[in-house]
Amino acid sequence: MRDPFSLPRLLRRVVPLALLALLAACAPLPPRNPLATWVPSPNHDIRRPVLIVLHYTDQHSVQESLDTLRTKNSGGPVSSHYLIGADGHIYQLVSDQLRAWHGGPGHWGTITDINSASIGIELDNDGATPFAQPQIDSLLRLLADLTDRLHIPRTQIVGHEDFAPTRKDDPGPLFPWPQLAAAGFGLWPQGALIDPPAGFDPWMALAVVGYPLEDRAAAVRAFHHHFRGIEGDALDDEDLRILYNLAQRIESGSGGD
């Protein structure tokens, strides 16, 4: 009978345990302030994003976009949490719990640090080509996963240009926001569009939706891309009807679910 305490058997048991202990010792510890005594508390959790931001890549291929999102670039390093190819393949580049560098300066309502509060999704598209249906199908699956798993309100889905209208124009007027709305994603008008009452302030409504008003013409262009799929930087009667509908939804609480 073999000795259960023979050297080879002991080594097979001890070496894996030693390796695990070594790996644990090498694992990075959370940052600690040397000015303070470390008295850890279990009462904390991870970053909780409350917004999803959609982009188009404005590049020529998924591989080019993957390279851009993972390397230092002439304009500085950028990233996103996800990239979806025209064929519908989903790539993840940054953990949901970490802060990806996809938003940059801008604000949406009271959210002023977009990167800290959001999940970024890049779509492989040049901005001049209709978005492929397999890509949108995958986006809808991903949105369902993210909103359910991370408890992000389904109305809190915006385009890059919505909160940064003076700098960006993605995902642009070709993006199928109505298809997302039909699947229950994004803020969208509901019911009949009616003329607003006298005294209705469309600029206040635009701000209530979330748009920054530092440059009103740019905000209207982004609003037109998102809600009407058209160009133009001046509000018309249809815009007022849409804004009144959206403001009513938000005021009633049905626009924040």
PDB file of C-alpha atoms in Angstrom:
ATOM      1  CA  MET A   1       0.000   0.000   0.000  1.00  0.00           C
ATOM      2  CA  ARG A   2       1.291   3.475  -0.861  1.00  0.00           C
ATOM      3  CA  ASP A   3       2.156   5.816   1.958  1.00  0.00           C
ATOM      4  CA  PRO A   4      -0.403   8.657   1.923  1.00  0.00           C
ATOM      5  CA  PHE A   5       2.228  10.902   3.485  1.00  0.00           C
ATOM      6  CA  SER A   6       4.956  10.211   0.942  1.00  0.00           C
ATOM      7  CA  LEU A   7       6.843  13.226  -0.395  1.00  0.00           C
ATOM      8  CA  PRO A   8       5.322  13.168  -3.930  1.00  0.00           C
ATOM      9  CA  ARG A   9       1.776  13.030  -2.535  1.00  0.00           C
ATOM     10  CA  LEU A  10       2.503  15.818  -0.054  1.00  0.00           C
ATOM     11  CA  LEU A  11       3.973  17.990  -2.796  1.00  0.00           C
ATOM     12  CA  ARG A  12       0.874  17.482  -4.959  1.00  0.00           C
ATOM     13  CA  ARG A  13      -1.254  18.755  -2.068  1.00  0.00           C
ATOM     14  CA  VAL A  14       0.947  21.510  -0.723  1.00  0.00           C
ATOM     15  CA  VAL A  15       2.195  23.125  -3.942  1.00  0.00           C
ATOM     16  CA  PRO A  16      -1.280  24.169  -5.246  1.00  0.00           C
ATOM     17  CA  LEU A  17      -2.115  25.647  -1.823  1.00  0.00           C
ATOM     18  CA  ALA A  18       1.158  27.538  -1.800  1.00  0.00           C
ATOM     19  CA  LEU A  19       0.493  28.906  -5.276  1.00  0.00           C
ATOM     20  CA  LEU A  20      -2.974  30.085  -4.237  1.00  0.00           C
ATOM     21  CA  ALA A  21      -1.515  31.816  -1.201  1.00  0.00           C
ATOM     22  CA  LEU A  22       1.112  33.500  -3.376  1.00  0.00           C
ATOM     23  CA  LEU A  23      -1.497  34.727  -5.855  1.00  0.00           C
ATOM     24  CA  ALA A  24      -3.614  36.086  -3.022  1.00  0.00           C
ATOM     25  CA  ALA A  25      -0.612  37.920  -1.626  1.00  0.00           C
ATOM     26  CA  CYS A  26       0.085  39.468  -5.053  1.00  0.00           C
ATOM     27  CA  ALA A  27      -3.514  40.572  -5.649  1.00  0.00           C
ATOM     28  CA  PRO A  28      -3.870  44.370  -5.632  1.00  0.00           C
ATOM     29  CA  LEU A  29      -5.406  45.832  -2.495  1.00  0.00           C
ATOM     30  CA  PRO A  30      -7.974  48.630  -2.656  1.00  0.00           C
ATOM     31  CA  PRO A  31      -6.451  52.117  -2.267  1.00  0.00           C
ATOM     32  CA  ARG A  32      -5.818  53.088   1.335  1.00  0.00           C
ATOM     33  CA  ASN A  33      -4.916  56.513   2.637  1.00  0.00           C
ATOM     34  CA  PRO A  34      -1.626  56.363   4.561  1.00  0.00           C
ATOM     35  CA  LEU A  35      -2.847  59.232   6.754  1.00  0.00           C
ATOM     36  CA  ALA A  36      -5.605  57.076   8.225  1.00  0.00           C
ATOM     37  CA  THR A  37      -5.919  53.839  10.143  1.00  0.00           C
ATOM     38  CA  TRP A  38      -7.570  51.177   7.972  1.00  0.00           C
ATOM     39  CA  VAL A  39     -10.735  49.924   9.720  1.00  0.00           C
ATOM     40  CA  PRO A  40     -12.667  48.226   6.902  1.00  0.00           C
ATOM     41  CA  SER A  41     -16.466  48.316   6.679  1.00  0.00           C
ATOM     42  CA  PRO A  42     -18.612  45.936   4.629  1.00  0.00           C
ATOM     43  CA  ASN A  43     -21.119  48.741   3.929  1.00  0.00           C
ATOM     44  CA  HIS A  44     -20.220  49.638   0.344  1.00  0.00           C
ATOM     45  CA  ASP A  45     -20.933  48.555  -3.208  1.00  0.00           C
ATOM     46  CA  ILE A  46     -19.746  49.006  -6.782  1.00  0.00           C
ATOM     47  CA  ARG A  47     -20.326  51.847  -9.244  1.00  0.00           C
ATOM     48  CA  ARG A  48     -23.965  51.931 -10.395  1.00  0.00           C
ATOM     49  CA  PRO A  49     -24.480  53.538 -13.811  1.00  0.00           C
ATOM     50  CA  VAL A  50     -27.817  55.260 -14.410  1.00  0.00           C
ATOM     51  CA  LEU A  51     -27.507  56.088 -18.110  1.00  0.00           C
ATOM     52  CA  ILE A  52     -26.669  54.297 -21.378  1.00  0.00           C
ATOM     53  CA  VAL A  53     -24.974  56.291 -24.147  1.00  0.00           C
ATOM     54  CA  LEU A  54     -25.017  55.201 -27.802  1.00  0.00           C
ATOM     55  CA  HIS A  55     -22.285  56.137 -30.285  1.00  0.00           C
ATOM     56  CA  TYR A  56     -21.263  55.325 -33.823  1.00  0.00           C
ATOM     57  CA  THR A  57     -17.592  54.603 -34.434  1.00  0.00           C
ATOM     58  CA  ASP A  58     -17.109  56.653 -37.627  1.00  0.00           C
ATOM     59  CA  GLN A  59     -14.416  54.185 -38.651  1.00  0.00           C
ATOM     60  CA  HIS A  60     -13.958  51.600 -41.395  1.00  0.00           C
ATOM     61  CA  SER A  61     -14.094  48.265 -39.573  1.00  0.00           C
ATOM     62  CA  VAL A  62     -14.636  46.576 -36.241  1.00  0.00           C
ATOM     63  CA  GLN A  63     -10.926  45.806 -36.022  1.00  0.00           C
ATOM     64  CA  GLU A  64     -10.013  49.447 -36.524  1.00  0.00           C
ATOM     65  CA  SER A  65     -12.478  50.417 -33.804  1.00  0.00           C
ATOM     66  CA  LEU A  66     -11.142  47.754 -31.426  1.00  0.00           C
ATOM     67  CA  ASP A  67      -7.644  49.093 -31.975  1.00  0.00           C
ATOM     68  CA  THR A  68      -8.761  52.682 -31.359  1.00  0.00           C
ATOM     69  CA  LEU A  69     -10.663  51.773 -28.205  1.00  0.00           C
ATOM     70  CA  ARG A  70      -7.740  49.842 -26.715  1.00  0.00           C
ATOM     71  CA  THR A  71      -4.742  52.044 -27.523  1.00  0.00           C
ATOM     72  CA  LYS A  72      -3.386  55.538 -27.046  1.00  0.00           C
ATOM     73  CA  ASN A  73      -4.470  57.803 -29.897  1.00  0.00           C
ATOM     74  CA  SER A  74      -3.368  61.172 -31.218  1.00  0.00           C
ATOM     75  CA  GLY A  75      -6.402  62.793 -29.578  1.00  0.00           C
ATOM     76  CA  GLY A  76      -5.956  60.863 -26.339  1.00  0.00           C
ATOM     77  CA  PRO A  77      -7.101  57.409 -25.192  1.00  0.00           C
ATOM     78  CA  VAL A  78     -10.787  56.550 -25.578  1.00  0.00           C
ATOM     79  CA  SER A  79     -12.812  53.460 -24.752  1.00  0.00           C
ATOM     80  CA  SER A  80     -16.326  52.148 -24.344  1.00  0.00           C
ATOM     81  CA  HIS A  81     -17.879  49.308 -22.437  1.00  0.00           C
ATOM     82  CA  TYR A  82     -19.227  47.580 -25.548  1.00  0.00           C
ATOM     83  CA  LEU A  83     -18.791  47.571 -29.322  1.00  0.00           C
ATOM     84  CA  ILE A  84     -21.359  45.981 -31.645  1.00  0.00           C
ATOM     85  CA  GLY A  85     -20.366  45.015 -35.186  1.00  0.00           C
ATOM     86  CA  ALA A  86     -22.605  45.377 -38.214  1.00  0.00           C
ATOM     87  CA  ASP A  87     -22.994  41.581 -38.116  1.00  0.00           C
ATOM     88  CA  GLY A  88     -24.389  41.800 -34.589  1.00  0.00           C
ATOM     89  CA  HIS A  89     -21.337  40.465 -32.748  1.00  0.00           C
ATOM     90  CA  ILE A  90     -20.992  42.069 -29.295  1.00  0.00           C
ATOM     91  CA  TYR A  91     -17.550  42.859 -27.855  1.00  0.00           C
ATOM     92  CA  GLN A  92     -16.969  43.973 -24.261  1.00  0.00           C
ATOM     93  CA  LEU A  93     -13.907  46.132 -23.620  1.00  0.00           C
ATOM     94  CA  VAL A  94     -14.470  47.524 -20.111  1.00  0.00           C
ATOM     95  CA  SER A  95     -16.254  46.009 -17.108  1.00  0.00           C
ATOM     96  CA  ASP A  96     -19.696  47.444 -16.370  1.00  0.00           C
ATOM     97  CA  GLN A  97     -18.432  48.435 -12.912  1.00  0.00           C
ATOM     98  CA  LEU A  98     -15.555  50.532 -14.279  1.00  0.00           C
ATOM     99  CA  ARG A  99     -15.518  54.028 -15.798  1.00  0.00           C
ATOM    100  CA  ALA A 100     -14.896  53.920 -19.557  1.00  0.00           C
ATOM    101  CA  TRP A 101     -13.709  57.024 -21.420  1.00  0.00           C
ATOM    102  CA  HIS A 102     -16.442  57.425 -24.012  1.00  0.00           C
ATOM    103  CA  GLY A 103     -18.494  60.525 -23.132  1.00  0.00           C
ATOM    104  CA  GLY A 104     -16.190  63.450 -22.566  1.00  0.00           C
ATOM    105  CA  PRO A 105     -17.456  66.935 -21.630  1.00  0.00           C
ATOM    106  CA  GLY A 106     -21.194  67.554 -21.574  1.00  0.00           C
ATOM    107  CA  HIS A 107     -24.199  67.093 -19.344  1.00  0.00           C
ATOM    108  CA  TRP A 108     -27.600  65.446 -19.479  1.00  0.00           C
ATOM    109  CA  GLY A 109     -30.036  67.014 -17.066  1.00  0.00           C
ATOM    110  CA  THR A 110     -28.272  67.068 -13.717  1.00  0.00           C
ATOM    111  CA  ILE A 111     -25.668  64.457 -14.749  1.00  0.00           C
ATOM    112  CA  THR A 112     -22.431  66.356 -15.268  1.00  0.00           C
ATOM    113  CA  ASP A 113     -19.863  63.526 -15.233  1.00  0.00           C
ATOM    114  CA  ILE A 114     -21.241  61.305 -17.985  1.00  0.00           C
ATOM    115  CA  ASN A 115     -18.429  58.751 -17.881  1.00  0.00           C
ATOM    116  CA  SER A 116     -18.938  58.085 -14.167  1.00  0.00           C
ATOM    117  CA  ALA A 117     -22.697  57.648 -14.543  1.00  0.00           C
ATOM    118  CA  SER A 118     -23.037  55.705 -17.791  1.00  0.00           C
ATOM    119  CA  ILE A 119     -22.442  52.626 -19.895  1.00  0.00           C
ATOM    120  CA  GLY A 120     -21.027  53.409 -23.348  1.00  0.00           C
ATOM    121  CA  ILE A 121     -21.992  51.361 -26.411  1.00  0.00           C
ATOM    122  CA  GLU A 122     -20.227  51.898 -29.754  1.00  0.00           C
ATOM    123  CA  LEU A 123     -21.903  50.795 -32.986  1.00  0.00           C
ATOM    124  CA  ASP A 124     -19.738  49.955 -36.003  1.00  0.00           C
ATOM    125  CA  ASN A 125     -21.143  52.556 -38.401  1.00  0.00           C
ATOM    126  CA  ASP A 126     -19.762  55.491 -40.380  1.00  0.00           C
ATOM    127  CA  GLY A 127     -22.704  57.808 -39.737  1.00  0.00           C
ATOM    128  CA  ALA A 128     -23.713  57.905 -43.400  1.00  0.00           C
ATOM    129  CA  THR A 129     -24.937  54.305 -43.768  1.00  0.00           C
ATOM    130  CA  PRO A 130     -28.186  52.858 -42.365  1.00  0.00           C
ATOM    131  CA  PHE A 131     -27.592  50.719 -39.301  1.00  0.00           C
ATOM    132  CA  ALA A 132     -27.684  46.988 -40.053  1.00  0.00           C
ATOM    133  CA  GLN A 133     -30.635  45.089 -38.608  1.00  0.00           C
ATOM    134  CA  PRO A 134     -28.484  42.339 -37.009  1.00  0.00           C
ATOM    135  CA  GLN A 135     -26.636  45.135 -35.200  1.00  0.00           C
ATOM    136  CA  ILE A 136     -29.862  46.673 -33.892  1.00  0.00           C
ATOM    137  CA  ASP A 137     -31.161  43.243 -32.867  1.00  0.00           C
ATOM    138  CA  SER A 138     -28.014  42.694 -30.797  1.00  0.00           C
ATOM    139  CA  LEU A 139     -28.284  46.189 -29.356  1.00  0.00           C
ATOM    140  CA  LEU A 140     -31.826  45.452 -28.180  1.00  0.00           C
ATOM    141  CA  ARG A 141     -30.648  42.238 -26.496  1.00  0.00           C
ATOM    142  CA  LEU A 142     -27.796  44.097 -24.828  1.00  0.00           C
ATOM    143  CA  LEU A 143     -30.081  46.919 -23.667  1.00  0.00           C
ATOM    144  CA  ALA A 144     -32.482  44.393 -22.145  1.00  0.00           C
ATOM    145  CA  ASP A 145     -29.593  42.757 -20.286  1.00  0.00           C
ATOM    146  CA  LEU A 146     -28.062  46.014 -19.032  1.00  0.00           C
ATOM    147  CA  THR A 147     -31.279  47.690 -17.925  1.00  0.00           C
ATOM    148  CA  ASP A 148     -32.468  44.579 -16.101  1.00  0.00           C
ATOM    149  CA  ARG A 149     -29.169  43.552 -14.551  1.00  0.00           C
ATOM    150  CA  LEU A 150     -27.911  47.031 -13.622  1.00  0.00           C
ATOM    151  CA  HIS A 151     -31.365  48.477 -12.835  1.00  0.00           C
ATOM    152  CA  ILE A 152     -30.974  51.326 -15.318  1.00  0.00           C
ATOM    153  CA  PRO A 153     -34.339  52.929 -16.202  1.00  0.00           C
ATOM    154  CA  ARG A 154     -35.278  51.974 -19.759  1.00  0.00           C
ATOM    155  CA  THR A 155     -35.930  55.614 -20.608  1.00  0.00           C
ATOM    156  CA  GLN A 156     -32.349  56.554 -19.718  1.00  0.00           C
ATOM    157  CA  ILE A 157     -30.834  55.791 -23.123  1.00  0.00           C
ATOM    158  CA  VAL A 158     -29.389  58.710 -25.094  1.00  0.00           C
ATOM    159  CA  GLY A 159     -27.066  59.470 -27.974  1.00  0.00           C
ATOM    160  CA  HIS A 160     -23.650  61.077 -27.620  1.00  0.00           C
ATOM    161  CA  GLU A 161     -24.910  64.171 -29.427  1.00  0.00           C
ATOM    162  CA  ASP A 162     -27.837  64.561 -27.019  1.00  0.00           C
ATOM    163  CA  PHE A 163     -25.616  65.659 -24.134  1.00  0.00           C
ATOM    164  CA  ALA A 164     -22.720  67.081 -26.209  1.00  0.00           C
ATOM    165  CA  PRO A 165     -24.515  68.741 -29.165  1.00  0.00           C
ATOM    166  CA  THR A 166     -21.778  71.288 -29.864  1.00  0.00           C
ATOM    167  CA  ARG A 167     -19.120  68.572 -30.247  1.00  0.00           C
ATOM    168  CA  LYS A 168     -20.771  65.390 -31.487  1.00  0.00           C
ATOM    169  CA  ASP A 169     -23.383  64.197 -33.968  1.00  0.00           C
ATOM    170  CA  ASP A 170     -23.544  60.473 -33.210  1.00  0.00           C
ATOM    171  CA  PRO A 171     -25.489  58.263 -33.503  1.00  0.00           C
ATOM    172  CA  GLY A 172     -27.042  60.728 -35.960  1.00  0.00           C
ATOM    173  CA  PRO A 173     -30.332  61.079 -37.857  1.00  0.00           C
ATOM    174  CA  LEU A 174     -30.112  57.585 -39.394  1.00  0.00           C
ATOM    175  CA  PHE A 175     -30.217  55.822 -36.046  1.00  0.00           C
ATOM    176  CA  PRO A 176     -33.579  53.999 -35.601  1.00  0.00           C
ATOM    177  CA  TRP A 177     -34.776  55.484 -32.313  1.00  0.00           C
ATOM    178  CA  PRO A 178     -38.408  54.551 -33.155  1.00  0.00           C
ATOM    179  CA  GLN A 179     -37.401  50.872 -33.306  1.00  0.00           C
ATOM    180  CA  LEU A 180     -35.851  51.139 -29.846  1.00  0.00           C
ATOM    181  CA  ALA A 181     -38.983  52.889 -28.572  1.00  0.00           C
ATOM    182  CA  ALA A 182     -41.185  50.111 -29.988  1.00  0.00           C
ATOM    183  CA  ALA A 183     -39.131  47.647 -27.924  1.00  0.00           C
ATOM    184  CA  GLY A 184     -39.548  49.797 -24.806  1.00  0.00           C
ATOM    185  CA  PHE A 185     -36.198  51.613 -24.736  1.00  0.00           C
ATOM    186  CA  GLY A 186     -35.568  55.332 -24.583  1.00  0.00           C
ATOM    187  CA  LEU A 187     -37.809  58.293 -23.847  1.00  0.00           C
ATOM    188  CA  TRP A 188     -40.345  58.643 -26.653  1.00  0.00           C
ATOM    189  CA  PRO A 189     -43.705  60.398 -27.208  1.00  0.00           C
ATOM    190  CA  GLN A 190     -46.798  58.337 -26.451  1.00  0.00           C
ATOM    191  CA  GLY A 191     -50.372  58.811 -27.545  1.00  0.00           C
ATOM    192  CA  ALA A 192     -51.697  61.634 -29.688  1.00  0.00           C
ATOM    193  CA  LEU A 193     -49.533  64.703 -30.184  1.00  0.00           C
ATOM    194  CA  ILE A 194     -51.538  67.819 -29.358  1.00  0.00           C
ATOM    195  CA  ASP A 195     -50.797  71.538 -29.440  1.00  0.00           C
ATOM    196  CA  PRO A 196     -49.425  72.758 -26.128  1.00  0.00           C
ATOM    197  CA  PRO A 197     -51.394  75.302 -24.087  1.00  0.00           C
ATOM    198  CA  ALA A 198     -50.668  79.018 -24.151  1.00  0.00           C
ATOM    199  CA  GLY A 199     -47.595  79.889 -22.168  1.00  0.00           C
ATOM    200  CA  PHE A 200     -45.838  76.580 -22.865  1.00  0.00           C
ATOM    201  CA  ASP A 201     -42.062  77.129 -22.828  1.00  0.00           C
ATOM    202  CA  PRO A 202     -40.380  74.726 -25.286  1.00  0.00           C
ATOM    203  CA  TRP A 203     -36.906  75.630 -23.992  1.00  0.00           C
ATOM    204  CA  MET A 204     -37.864  74.689 -20.467  1.00  0.00           C
ATOM    205  CA  ALA A 205     -39.286  71.419 -21.827  1.00  0.00           C
ATOM    206  CA  LEU A 206     -36.079  70.750 -23.765  1.00  0.00           C
ATOM    207  CA  ALA A 207     -34.097  71.244 -20.554  1.00  0.00           C
ATOM    208  CA  VAL A 208     -36.510  69.013 -18.604  1.00  0.00           C
ATOM    209  CA  VAL A 209     -35.900  66.239 -21.153  1.00  0.00           C
ATOM    210  CA  GLY A 210     -32.174  66.662 -20.458  1.00  0.00           C
ATOM    211  CA  TYR A 211     -30.719  68.746 -23.274  1.00  0.00           C
ATOM    212  CA  PRO A 212     -28.033  71.329 -22.452  1.00  0.00           C
ATOM    213  CA  LEU A 213     -29.051  74.808 -23.635  1.00  0.00           C
ATOM    214  CA  GLU A 214     -25.711  76.620 -23.739  1.00  0.00           C
ATOM    215  CA  ASP A 215     -26.039  76.514 -27.546  1.00  0.00           C
ATOM    216  CA  ARG A 216     -29.740  76.325 -28.357  1.00  0.00           C
ATOM    217  CA  ALA A 217     -29.314  75.776 -32.092  1.00  0.00           C
ATOM    218  CA  ALA A 218     -27.019  72.803 -31.435  1.00  0.00           C
ATOM    219  CA  ALA A 219     -29.505  71.390 -28.914  1.00  0.00           C
ATOM    220  CA  VAL A 220     -32.311  71.618 -31.485  1.00  0.00           C
ATOM    221  CA  ARG A 221     -30.175  69.864 -34.124  1.00  0.00           C
ATOM    222  CA  ALA A 222     -29.538  66.988 -31.690  1.00  0.00           C
ATOM    223  CA  PHE A 223     -33.240  66.896 -30.756  1.00  0.00           C
ATOM    224  CA  HIS A 224     -34.193  66.761 -34.452  1.00  0.00           C
ATOM    225  CA  HIS A 225     -31.769  63.894 -35.100  1.00  0.00           C
ATOM    226  CA  HIS A 226     -33.125  61.930 -32.158  1.00  0.00           C
ATOM    227  CA  PHE A 227     -36.875  62.481 -32.317  1.00  0.00           C
ATOM    228  CA  ARG A 228     -37.541  63.278 -35.980  1.00  0.00           C
ATOM    229  CA  GLY A 229     -34.579  61.993 -38.018  1.00  0.00           C
ATOM    230  CA  ILE A 230     -34.203  65.354 -39.739  1.00  0.00           C
ATOM    231  CA  GLU A 231     -31.776  68.255 -39.893  1.00  0.00           C
ATOM    232  CA  GLY A 232     -32.484  71.812 -38.793  1.00  0.00           C
ATOM    233  CA  ASP A 233     -31.751  74.081 -35.854  1.00  0.00           C
ATOM    234  CA  ALA A 234     -35.078  75.915 -35.375  1.00  0.00           C
ATOM    235  CA  LEU A 235     -38.106  74.657 -33.472  1.00  0.00           C
ATOM    236  CA  ASP A 236     -41.384  74.251 -35.367  1.00  0.00           C
ATOM    237  CA  ASP A 237     -44.939  73.380 -34.344  1.00  0.00           C
ATOM    238  CA  GLU A 238     -44.328  69.623 -34.500  1.00  0.00           C
ATOM    239  CA  ASP A 239     -41.340  70.022 -32.198  1.00  0.00           C
ATOM    240  CA  LEU A 240     -43.527  71.851 -29.698  1.00  0.00           C
ATOM    241  CA  ARG A 241     -46.112  69.062 -29.777  1.00  0.00           C
ATOM    242  CA  ILE A 242     -43.385  66.434 -29.195  1.00  0.00           C
ATOM    243  CA  LEU A 243     -41.791  68.445 -26.393  1.00  0.00           C
ATOM    244  CA  TYR A 244     -45.142  68.980 -24.694  1.00  0.00           C
ATOM    245  CA  ASN A 245     -45.835  65.229 -24.852  1.00  0.00           C
ATOM    246  CA  LEU A 246     -42.405  64.379 -23.444  1.00  0.00           C
ATOM    247  CA  ALA A 247     -42.667  66.985 -20.688  1.00  0.00           C
ATOM    248  CA  GLN A 248     -46.075  65.627 -19.696  1.00  0.00           C
ATOM    249  CA  ARG A 249     -44.664  62.093 -19.505  1.00  0.00           C
ATOM    250  CA  ILE A 250     -41.782  63.226 -17.326  1.00  0.00           C
ATOM    251  CA  GLU A 251     -44.004  65.327 -15.087  1.00  0.00           C
ATOM    252  CA  SER A 252     -46.408  62.430 -14.568  1.00  0.00           C
ATOM    253  CA  GLY A 253     -43.543  60.085 -13.741  1.00  0.00           C
ATOM    254  CA  SER A 254     -44.120  57.778 -16.719  1.00  0.00           C
ATOM    255  CA  GLY A 255     -40.962  58.985 -18.429  1.00  0.00           C
ATOM    256  CA  GLY A 256     -38.536  57.801 -15.784  1.00  0.00           C
ATOM    257  CA  ASP A 257     -39.285  54.080 -15.577  1.00  0.00           C
TER     258      ASP A 257
END
